[in-house]
PDB file of C-alpha atoms in Angstrom:
ATOM      1  CA  UNK A   1     -19.541 -13.003 -44.119  1.00  0.00           C
ATOM      2  CA  UNK A   2     -16.733 -12.768 -45.584  1.00  0.00           C
ATOM      3  CA  UNK A   3     -13.362 -12.300 -43.960  1.00  0.00           C
ATOM      4  CA  UNK A   4     -12.021  -8.946 -45.602  1.00  0.00           C
ATOM      5  CA  UNK A   5     -15.699  -7.374 -43.595  1.00  0.00           C
ATOM      6  CA  UNK A   6     -15.378  -8.612 -41.351  1.00  0.00           C
ATOM      7  CA  UNK A   7     -11.482  -7.330 -40.686  1.00  0.00           C
ATOM      8  CA  UNK A   8     -13.153  -3.804 -41.755  1.00  0.00           C
ATOM      9  CA  UNK A   9     -15.746  -3.279 -39.159  1.00  0.00           C
ATOM     10  CA  UNK A  10     -13.975  -5.018 -36.222  1.00  0.00           C
ATOM     11  CA  UNK A  11     -12.297  -2.411 -34.707  1.00  0.00           C
ATOM     12  CA  UNK A  12     -16.136   0.242 -34.504  1.00  0.00           C
ATOM     13  CA  UNK A  13     -17.501  -0.641 -30.801  1.00  0.00           C
ATOM     14  CA  UNK A  14     -20.292  -2.959 -30.069  1.00  0.00           C
ATOM     15  CA  UNK A  15     -23.852  -1.855 -31.000  1.00  0.00           C
ATOM     16  CA  UNK A  16     -22.552  -0.054 -34.113  1.00  0.00           C
ATOM     17  CA  UNK A  17     -20.943  -2.979 -35.119  1.00  0.00           C
ATOM     18  CA  UNK A  18     -23.799  -5.714 -34.362  1.00  0.00           C
ATOM     19  CA  UNK A  19     -25.988  -3.295 -36.917  1.00  0.00           C
ATOM     20  CA  UNK A  20     -23.651  -3.302 -39.481  1.00  0.00           C
ATOM     21  CA  UNK A  21     -23.144  -7.357 -39.414  1.00  0.00           C
ATOM     22  CA  UNK A  22     -26.856  -7.126 -38.859  1.00  0.00           C
ATOM     23  CA  UNK A  23     -27.784  -4.831 -41.498  1.00  0.00           C
ATOM     24  CA  UNK A  24     -24.679  -6.747 -43.760  1.00  0.00           C
ATOM     25  CA  UNK A  25     -26.087 -10.907 -43.111  1.00  0.00           C
ATOM     26  CA  UNK A  26     -29.470  -9.079 -44.264  1.00  0.00           C
ATOM     27  CA  UNK A  27     -28.326  -7.753 -47.469  1.00  0.00           C
ATOM     28  CA  UNK A  28     -26.365 -11.322 -48.204  1.00  0.00           C
ATOM     29  CA  UNK A  29     -29.779 -13.005 -47.401  1.00  0.00           C
ATOM     30  CA  UNK A  30     -31.331 -10.877 -50.067  1.00  0.00           C
ATOM     31  CA  UNK A  31     -28.973 -11.541 -52.807  1.00  0.00           C
ATOM     32  CA  UNK A  32     -28.934 -15.342 -52.377  1.00  0.00           C
ATOM     33  CA  UNK A  33     -33.042 -15.154 -52.466  1.00  0.00           C
ATOM     34  CA  UNK A  34     -32.195 -13.190 -56.113  1.00  0.00           C
ATOM     35  CA  UNK A  35     -30.325 -15.462 -57.172  1.00  0.00           C
ATOM     36  CA  UNK A  36     -32.459 -18.768 -55.865  1.00  0.00           C
ATOM     37  CA  UNK A  37     -35.247 -16.758 -58.060  1.00  0.00           C
ATOM     38  CA  UNK A  38     -32.876 -16.913 -60.790  1.00  0.00           C
ATOM     39  CA  UNK A  39     -32.587 -13.720 -61.530  1.00  0.00           C
ATOM     40  CA  UNK A  40     -28.861 -13.205 -62.848  1.00  0.00           C
ATOM     41  CA  UNK A  41     -26.835 -10.566 -63.866  1.00  0.00           C
ATOM     42  CA  UNK A  42     -23.532 -10.446 -65.920  1.00  0.00           C
ATOM     43  CA  UNK A  43     -22.217  -7.814 -63.961  1.00  0.00           C
ATOM     44  CA  UNK A  44     -21.753  -6.664 -60.287  1.00  0.00           C
ATOM     45  CA  UNK A  45     -23.867  -3.892 -59.600  1.00  0.00           C
ATOM     46  CA  UNK A  46     -26.463  -2.237 -57.673  1.00  0.00           C
ATOM     47  CA  UNK A  47     -29.647  -3.900 -56.706  1.00  0.00           C
ATOM     48  CA  UNK A  48     -32.602  -1.865 -55.996  1.00  0.00           C
ATOM     49  CA  UNK A  49     -35.122  -2.982 -53.851  1.00  0.00           C
ATOM     50  CA  UNK A  50     -37.967  -2.918 -56.251  1.00  0.00           C
ATOM     51  CA  UNK A  51     -35.551  -5.505 -57.742  1.00  0.00           C
ATOM     52  CA  UNK A  52     -35.719  -7.767 -55.089  1.00  0.00           C
ATOM     53  CA  UNK A  53     -38.901  -8.000 -53.931  1.00  0.00           C
ATOM     54  CA  UNK A  54     -40.019  -7.687 -57.688  1.00  0.00           C
ATOM     55  CA  UNK A  55     -42.580  -4.399 -57.608  1.00  0.00           C
TER      56      UNK A  55
END
């Protein structure tokens, strides 16, 4: 996880902090899976759920 993300969320109460970090890690894992499946894009954009699972 990037340090800038950690710096922005470190002041939240622990239960909320835990949920934010867990969600950020899950999203990063999904992005890595998409990249591993040779799904490349040229500009940053929001990835739709159906694109992650190729529904």
